[in-house]
PDB file of C-alpha atoms in Angstrom:
ATOM      1  CA  MET A   7      -0.240  -0.046  -0.028  1.00  0.00           C
ATOM      2  CA  ALA A   8       1.240   3.458  -0.847  1.00  0.00           C
ATOM      3  CA  PHE A   9       2.393   5.693   2.044  1.00  0.00           C
ATOM      4  CA  ILE A  10       4.181   9.049   2.334  1.00  0.00           C
ATOM      5  CA  ARG A  11       7.820   9.131   3.673  1.00  0.00           C
ATOM      6  CA  PRO A  12      10.644  11.753   3.771  1.00  0.00           C
ATOM      7  CA  PHE A  13      12.802  11.734   0.420  1.00  0.00           C
ATOM      8  CA  VAL A  14      15.940   9.709   0.375  1.00  0.00           C
ATOM      9  CA  GLU A  15      18.868  10.121  -1.958  1.00  0.00           C
ATOM     10  CA  ALA A  16      17.958   6.930  -3.743  1.00  0.00           C
ATOM     11  CA  ASP A  17      14.926   8.745  -4.962  1.00  0.00           C
ATOM     12  CA  GLN A  18      16.628  11.286  -7.263  1.00  0.00           C
ATOM     13  CA  GLU A  19      16.007   9.230 -10.736  1.00  0.00           C
ATOM     14  CA  ALA A  20      12.290   8.401  -9.817  1.00  0.00           C
ATOM     15  CA  MET A  21      11.812  11.997  -8.948  1.00  0.00           C
ATOM     16  CA  VAL A  22      12.960  13.312 -12.177  1.00  0.00           C
ATOM     17  CA  HIS A  23      10.922  10.476 -14.222  1.00  0.00           C
ATOM     18  CA  ILE A  24       7.796  11.802 -12.309  1.00  0.00           C
ATOM     19  CA  PHE A  25       8.414  15.542 -13.070  1.00  0.00           C
ATOM     20  CA  ARG A  26       8.869  14.642 -16.700  1.00  0.00           C
ATOM     21  CA  GLU A  27       5.864  12.418 -17.034  1.00  0.00           C
ATOM     22  CA  THR A  28       3.678  15.208 -15.112  1.00  0.00           C
ATOM     23  CA  ALA A  29       4.933  18.181 -16.633  1.00  0.00           C
ATOM     24  CA  ALA A  30       2.905  20.819 -18.425  1.00  0.00           C
ATOM     25  CA  PRO A  31       1.769  19.887 -21.531  1.00  0.00           C
ATOM     26  CA  ASP A  32       3.637  22.463 -23.376  1.00  0.00           C
ATOM     27  CA  LEU A  33       6.932  21.243 -21.729  1.00  0.00           C
ATOM     28  CA  ARG A  34       6.071  17.511 -22.471  1.00  0.00           C
ATOM     29  CA  ALA A  35       5.234  18.408 -26.307  1.00  0.00           C
ATOM     30  CA  ALA A  36       8.654  20.199 -26.683  1.00  0.00           C
ATOM     31  CA  GLY A  37      10.589  17.105 -25.407  1.00  0.00           C
ATOM     32  CA  ASP A  38      14.358  17.535 -24.690  1.00  0.00           C
ATOM     33  CA  PRO A  39      16.277  19.372 -24.247  1.00  0.00           C
ATOM     34  CA  VAL A  40      13.058  21.617 -22.651  1.00  0.00           C
ATOM     35  CA  LEU A  41      12.181  18.815 -20.288  1.00  0.00           C
ATOM     36  CA  HIS A  42      15.726  18.390 -19.007  1.00  0.00           C
ATOM     37  CA  TYR A  43      16.017  22.066 -18.483  1.00  0.00           C
ATOM     38  CA  ALA A  44      12.986  22.268 -16.780  1.00  0.00           C
ATOM     39  CA  SER A  45      13.875  19.555 -14.404  1.00  0.00           C
ATOM     40  CA  TYR A  46      16.743  21.961 -13.270  1.00  0.00           C
ATOM     41  CA  LEU A  47      14.045  24.587 -12.196  1.00  0.00           C
ATOM     42  CA  TRP A  48      11.214  22.785 -10.586  1.00  0.00           C
ATOM     43  CA  CYS A  49      12.487  19.369  -9.489  1.00  0.00           C
ATOM     44  CA  ARG A  50      16.329  18.942  -8.818  1.00  0.00           C
ATOM     45  CA  PRO A  51      17.019  22.311  -7.103  1.00  0.00           C
ATOM     46  CA  TYR A  52      14.670  21.140  -4.049  1.00  0.00           C
ATOM     47  CA  TYR A  53      15.788  17.656  -3.409  1.00  0.00           C
ATOM     48  CA  THR A  54      19.519  18.827  -3.786  1.00  0.00           C
ATOM     49  CA  LEU A  55      19.080  22.056  -1.596  1.00  0.00           C
ATOM     50  CA  GLN A  56      16.549  21.429   0.702  1.00  0.00           C
ATOM     51  CA  PRO A  57      15.814  17.626   1.090  1.00  0.00           C
ATOM     52  CA  ASP A  58      14.638  17.684   4.722  1.00  0.00           C
ATOM     53  CA  THR A  59      11.323  19.273   3.372  1.00  0.00           C
ATOM     54  CA  CYS A  60      10.808  17.160   0.420  1.00  0.00           C
ATOM     55  CA  PHE A  61       8.442  14.258   0.612  1.00  0.00           C
ATOM     56  CA  VAL A  62       7.851  11.225  -1.501  1.00  0.00           C
ATOM     57  CA  LEU A  63       4.702   8.979  -2.176  1.00  0.00           C
ATOM     58  CA  ASP A  64       6.071   5.475  -1.692  1.00  0.00           C
ATOM     59  CA  ASP A  65       4.370   2.615  -3.942  1.00  0.00           C
ATOM     60  CA  GLY A  66       4.874   0.302  -0.945  1.00  0.00           C
ATOM     61  CA  ASN A  67       7.785  -1.378  -2.512  1.00  0.00           C
ATOM     62  CA  GLY A  68      10.290   1.602  -2.454  1.00  0.00           C
ATOM     63  CA  ARG A  69       9.640   3.159  -5.513  1.00  0.00           C
ATOM     64  CA  ALA A  70       8.608   6.990  -5.532  1.00  0.00           C
ATOM     65  CA  VAL A  71       5.414   7.410  -7.524  1.00  0.00           C
ATOM     66  CA  GLY A  72       4.810  11.008  -6.337  1.00  0.00           C
ATOM     67  CA  TYR A  73       6.433  13.758  -4.537  1.00  0.00           C
ATOM     68  CA  LEU A  74       5.977  17.221  -2.903  1.00  0.00           C
ATOM     69  CA  LEU A  75       9.047  19.521  -3.119  1.00  0.00           C
ATOM     70  CA  GLY A  76       9.026  22.283  -0.514  1.00  0.00           C
ATOM     71  CA  VAL A  77      10.792  24.950   1.041  1.00  0.00           C
ATOM     72  CA  CYS A  78       9.678  26.706   4.229  1.00  0.00           C
ATOM     73  CA  ASP A  79      11.527  30.122   3.649  1.00  0.00           C
ATOM     74  CA  THR A  80      11.654  31.077  -0.020  1.00  0.00           C
ATOM     75  CA  PRO A  81      14.384  33.971   0.310  1.00  0.00           C
ATOM     76  CA  SER A  82      16.717  31.639   2.159  1.00  0.00           C
ATOM     77  CA  PHE A  83      16.414  28.994  -0.554  1.00  0.00           C
ATOM     78  CA  VAL A  84      17.214  31.702  -3.346  1.00  0.00           C
ATOM     79  CA  THR A  85      20.362  32.613  -1.554  1.00  0.00           C
ATOM     80  CA  LYS A  86      21.324  28.587  -1.358  1.00  0.00           C
ATOM     81  CA  TYR A  87      20.211  28.371  -4.918  1.00  0.00           C
ATOM     82  CA  ARG A  88      22.587  31.151  -6.211  1.00  0.00           C
ATOM     83  CA  ALA A  89      25.529  30.115  -3.995  1.00  0.00           C
ATOM     84  CA  ALA A  90      25.282  26.209  -4.618  1.00  0.00           C
ATOM     85  CA  PHE A  91      22.954  25.352  -7.325  1.00  0.00           C
ATOM     86  CA  ILE A  92      24.111  27.662 -10.199  1.00  0.00           C
ATOM     87  CA  PRO A  93      27.670  26.329  -9.783  1.00  0.00           C
ATOM     88  CA  TYR A  94      26.224  22.850 -10.115  1.00  0.00           C
ATOM     89  CA  ILE A  95      24.241  23.344 -13.369  1.00  0.00           C
ATOM     90  CA  GLU A  96      27.544  25.205 -14.760  1.00  0.00           C
ATOM     91  CA  ARG A  97      29.220  21.817 -13.979  1.00  0.00           C
ATOM     92  CA  GLU A  98      26.518  20.049 -15.625  1.00  0.00           C
ATOM     93  CA  GLY A  99      27.456  22.103 -18.839  1.00  0.00           C
ATOM     94  CA  ILE A 100      24.220  24.442 -18.800  1.00  0.00           C
ATOM     95  CA  GLU A 101      25.012  27.791 -19.827  1.00  0.00           C
ATOM     96  CA  GLU A 102      23.131  30.894 -19.304  1.00  0.00           C
ATOM     97  CA  PRO A 103      21.976  32.531 -22.524  1.00  0.00           C
ATOM     98  CA  ARG A 104      23.992  35.313 -24.011  1.00  0.00           C
ATOM     99  CA  PRO A 105      23.156  38.943 -24.020  1.00  0.00           C
ATOM    100  CA  GLY A 106      21.036  39.758 -26.880  1.00  0.00           C
ATOM    101  CA  GLU A 107      19.612  36.171 -27.398  1.00  0.00           C
ATOM    102  CA  PRO A 108      15.777  35.864 -27.200  1.00  0.00           C
ATOM    103  CA  VAL A 109      14.599  34.375 -23.778  1.00  0.00           C
ATOM    104  CA  GLY A 110      10.914  34.888 -24.164  1.00  0.00           C
ATOM    105  CA  TRP A 111       8.714  31.845 -23.439  1.00  0.00           C
ATOM    106  CA  SER A 112       7.303  32.064 -26.957  1.00  0.00           C
ATOM    107  CA  GLU A 113      10.291  32.875 -28.667  1.00  0.00           C
ATOM    108  CA  ASN A 114      12.781  30.550 -27.701  1.00  0.00           C
ATOM    109  CA  LEU A 115      11.726  28.012 -25.112  1.00  0.00           C
ATOM    110  CA  PRO A 116      15.079  26.427 -24.116  1.00  0.00           C
ATOM    111  CA  ASN A 117      16.527  30.013 -23.621  1.00  0.00           C
ATOM    112  CA  ALA A 118      13.665  31.181 -21.646  1.00  0.00           C
ATOM    113  CA  LEU A 119      14.128  28.163 -19.197  1.00  0.00           C
ATOM    114  CA  ARG A 120      17.838  28.576 -18.925  1.00  0.00           C
ATOM    115  CA  ASN A 121      17.257  32.389 -18.142  1.00  0.00           C
ATOM    116  CA  ILE A 122      15.208  31.654 -15.324  1.00  0.00           C
ATOM    117  CA  MET A 123      17.527  28.951 -14.226  1.00  0.00           C
ATOM    118  CA  PHE A 124      20.363  31.736 -13.596  1.00  0.00           C
ATOM    119  CA  ASN A 125      18.152  34.330 -12.110  1.00  0.00           C
ATOM    120  CA  PRO A 126      16.576  32.634  -9.029  1.00  0.00           C
ATOM    121  CA  GLU A 127      15.773  36.123  -7.516  1.00  0.00           C
ATOM    122  CA  GLY A 128      12.495  35.758  -9.821  1.00  0.00           C
ATOM    123  CA  MET A 129      11.422  33.275  -6.884  1.00  0.00           C
ATOM    124  CA  LEU A 130      10.918  36.441  -4.542  1.00  0.00           C
ATOM    125  CA  HIS A 131       8.350  38.197  -6.678  1.00  0.00           C
ATOM    126  CA  GLN A 132       9.665  41.534  -5.731  1.00  0.00           C
ATOM    127  CA  ASP A 133       6.692  43.404  -7.419  1.00  0.00           C
ATOM    128  CA  TRP A 134       4.401  41.670  -4.817  1.00  0.00           C
ATOM    129  CA  PRO A 135       6.240  42.224  -1.546  1.00  0.00           C
ATOM    130  CA  GLU A 136       3.226  40.871   0.270  1.00  0.00           C
ATOM    131  CA  LEU A 137       3.433  37.333  -0.845  1.00  0.00           C
ATOM    132  CA  MET A 138       7.013  36.727   0.672  1.00  0.00           C
ATOM    133  CA  LYS A 139       5.694  38.709   3.973  1.00  0.00           C
ATOM    134  CA  SER A 140       2.613  36.416   4.425  1.00  0.00           C
ATOM    135  CA  TRP A 141       3.198  33.243   2.587  1.00  0.00           C
ATOM    136  CA  PRO A 142       6.890  32.707   2.325  1.00  0.00           C
ATOM    137  CA  ALA A 143       7.178  28.795   2.129  1.00  0.00           C
ATOM    138  CA  HIS A 144       6.315  27.431  -1.447  1.00  0.00           C
ATOM    139  CA  LEU A 145       6.018  24.137  -2.887  1.00  0.00           C
ATOM    140  CA  HIS A 146       5.561  22.087  -6.181  1.00  0.00           C
ATOM    141  CA  ILE A 147       3.525  18.627  -5.989  1.00  0.00           C
ATOM    142  CA  ASP A 148       3.387  15.803  -8.814  1.00  0.00           C
ATOM    143  CA  LEU A 149       2.010  12.477  -8.783  1.00  0.00           C
ATOM    144  CA  LEU A 150       2.033   9.574 -11.518  1.00  0.00           C
ATOM    145  CA  PRO A 151      -1.645   9.653 -13.037  1.00  0.00           C
ATOM    146  CA  GLU A 152      -2.560   6.077 -11.550  1.00  0.00           C
ATOM    147  CA  TYR A 153      -1.959   7.757  -8.023  1.00  0.00           C
ATOM    148  CA  GLN A 154      -4.077  10.818  -8.469  1.00  0.00           C
ATOM    149  CA  ARG A 155      -7.384  11.402  -7.073  1.00  0.00           C
ATOM    150  CA  LYS A 156      -7.102   8.849  -4.266  1.00  0.00           C
ATOM    151  CA  GLY A 157      -6.175  11.303  -1.201  1.00  0.00           C
ATOM    152  CA  TYR A 158      -2.448  11.313  -1.467  1.00  0.00           C
ATOM    153  CA  GLY A 159      -2.204  14.731  -2.947  1.00  0.00           C
ATOM    154  CA  GLN A 160      -3.752  15.956   0.487  1.00  0.00           C
ATOM    155  CA  GLN A 161      -1.683  14.045   2.657  1.00  0.00           C
ATOM    156  CA  LEU A 162       1.357  15.256   0.906  1.00  0.00           C
ATOM    157  CA  ILE A 163       0.166  19.055   1.383  1.00  0.00           C
ATOM    158  CA  GLU A 164      -0.783  18.347   4.992  1.00  0.00           C
ATOM    159  CA  ARG A 165       2.586  16.894   5.758  1.00  0.00           C
ATOM    160  CA  PHE A 166       4.654  19.729   4.427  1.00  0.00           C
ATOM    161  CA  CYS A 167       2.253  22.297   5.846  1.00  0.00           C
ATOM    162  CA  ASP A 168       2.732  20.709   9.432  1.00  0.00           C
ATOM    163  CA  VAL A 169       6.525  20.801   8.907  1.00  0.00           C
ATOM    164  CA  ALA A 170       6.515  24.423   7.479  1.00  0.00           C
ATOM    165  CA  ARG A 171       4.342  25.653  10.424  1.00  0.00           C
ATOM    166  CA  LYS A 172       6.533  24.189  13.006  1.00  0.00           C
ATOM    167  CA  GLN A 173       9.553  25.613  11.271  1.00  0.00           C
ATOM    168  CA  GLY A 174       7.801  29.131  11.803  1.00  0.00           C
ATOM    169  CA  ALA A 175       6.486  29.877   8.153  1.00  0.00           C
ATOM    170  CA  LYS A 176       3.134  31.927   8.194  1.00  0.00           C
ATOM    171  CA  GLY A 177       2.102  30.546   4.708  1.00  0.00           C
ATOM    172  CA  VAL A 178       2.762  28.882   1.809  1.00  0.00           C
ATOM    173  CA  HIS A 179       2.442  29.987  -2.043  1.00  0.00           C
ATOM    174  CA  LEU A 180       2.568  28.155  -5.496  1.00  0.00           C
ATOM    175  CA  GLY A 181       1.752  28.710  -9.068  1.00  0.00           C
ATOM    176  CA  MET A 182      -0.248  26.564 -11.246  1.00  0.00           C
ATOM    177  CA  ALA A 183      -1.405  26.971 -15.089  1.00  0.00           C
ATOM    178  CA  ALA A 184      -4.416  28.881 -15.181  1.00  0.00           C
ATOM    179  CA  THR A 185      -5.788  26.184 -17.695  1.00  0.00           C
ATOM    180  CA  ASN A 186      -5.245  23.544 -15.547  1.00  0.00           C
ATOM    181  CA  ASP A 187      -9.006  23.221 -14.101  1.00  0.00           C
ATOM    182  CA  ASN A 188      -8.418  20.076 -11.966  1.00  0.00           C
ATOM    183  CA  ALA A 189      -5.509  21.381 -10.161  1.00  0.00           C
ATOM    184  CA  GLY A 190      -7.372  24.557  -9.014  1.00  0.00           C
ATOM    185  CA  LYS A 191     -10.352  22.269  -7.986  1.00  0.00           C
ATOM    186  CA  PHE A 192      -7.819  20.320  -6.000  1.00  0.00           C
ATOM    187  CA  TYR A 193      -6.058  23.331  -4.201  1.00  0.00           C
ATOM    188  CA  ASP A 194      -9.453  24.771  -3.347  1.00  0.00           C
ATOM    189  CA  ARG A 195     -10.232  21.515  -1.584  1.00  0.00           C
ATOM    190  CA  VAL A 196      -6.907  21.449   0.351  1.00  0.00           C
ATOM    191  CA  GLY A 197      -7.432  25.384   1.482  1.00  0.00           C
ATOM    192  CA  PHE A 198      -5.602  27.485  -1.074  1.00  0.00           C
ATOM    193  CA  THR A 199      -6.979  30.630  -2.530  1.00  0.00           C
ATOM    194  CA  ARG A 200      -6.063  33.220  -5.073  1.00  0.00           C
ATOM    195  CA  PHE A 201      -3.391  35.685  -3.971  1.00  0.00           C
ATOM    196  CA  PRO A 202      -5.412  38.545  -2.967  1.00  0.00           C
ATOM    197  CA  ALA A 203      -3.993  41.402  -5.590  1.00  0.00           C
ATOM    198  CA  VAL A 204      -4.200  41.903  -9.258  1.00  0.00           C
ATOM    199  CA  VAL A 205      -0.701  41.380 -10.442  1.00  0.00           C
ATOM    200  CA  ASP A 206      -0.775  41.753 -13.909  1.00  0.00           C
ATOM    201  CA  ASP A 207      -1.158  45.588 -14.160  1.00  0.00           C
ATOM    202  CA  GLY A 208      -5.299  44.924 -14.416  1.00  0.00           C
ATOM    203  CA  VAL A 209      -4.886  43.214 -17.768  1.00  0.00           C
ATOM    204  CA  SER A 210      -6.988  40.293 -16.702  1.00  0.00           C
ATOM    205  CA  GLY A 211      -8.638  42.007 -13.667  1.00  0.00           C
ATOM    206  CA  GLU A 212      -8.519  38.605 -11.780  1.00  0.00           C
ATOM    207  CA  GLN A 213      -6.706  38.325  -8.574  1.00  0.00           C
ATOM    208  CA  GLY A 214      -3.304  36.175  -8.401  1.00  0.00           C
ATOM    209  CA  ARG A 215      -3.002  36.042 -12.274  1.00  0.00           C
ATOM    210  CA  THR A 216       0.111  36.494 -14.416  1.00  0.00           C
ATOM    211  CA  GLU A 217      -0.405  35.629 -18.095  1.00  0.00           C
ATOM    212  CA  GLY A 218      -0.500  31.805 -17.993  1.00  0.00           C
ATOM    213  CA  ALA A 219      -0.279  31.364 -14.426  1.00  0.00           C
ATOM    214  CA  ILE A 220      -2.460  31.844 -11.383  1.00  0.00           C
ATOM    215  CA  TRP A 221      -0.850  32.229  -8.069  1.00  0.00           C
ATOM    216  CA  LEU A 222      -2.234  30.326  -4.673  1.00  0.00           C
ATOM    217  CA  VAL A 223      -1.872  31.114  -1.211  1.00  0.00           C
ATOM    218  CA  LYS A 224      -2.744  29.274   2.041  1.00  0.00           C
ATOM    219  CA  SER A 225      -2.168  30.480   5.662  1.00  0.00           C
ATOM    220  CA  LEU A 226      -0.652  28.314   8.030  1.00  0.00           C
TER     221      LEU A 226
END
């Protein structure tokens, strides 16, 4: 029977597999190197830099089939990322786009991902200071399809939120694709609401929306 447990180093390969299988449709459609680069943004940094707040759904036989990757203090995580993870990705042979190269998501997706990779301060959302003040933790959660809609996602959220609360986090935030209606319903069930501000200069008129993403928060 599947159960929640802490991440261990032997889970790394399975974590990347889960990420690739559950990534956003545009990333999966693009294939590599896009999926490879994306794993260095939304998967590998967390278990590398903050393994103690990463949790795994174990299938009962030692295989990770889902995960929650979280950090309790995003500013501290960004500092660690710049100091330790950027040198790591450079050793992996990944380079920052050169000045003048297109880095827009719709212009050059591989470059866009590499640009984000080398600029972790984007995680601080400095244009929205209330986000870090009130909801400084953040997370990513993914489960293989056959383990979805069985209550495991809620268990992972509860496990991380309990740890984050004990470590002093006032709240947690996350971003999701605006088109992912099923994810929106799930996050609503587990207590997330939209970041309570219009953050795209009024273009959408919606709280918490930036182009194709919606930002959600949960107080702890």
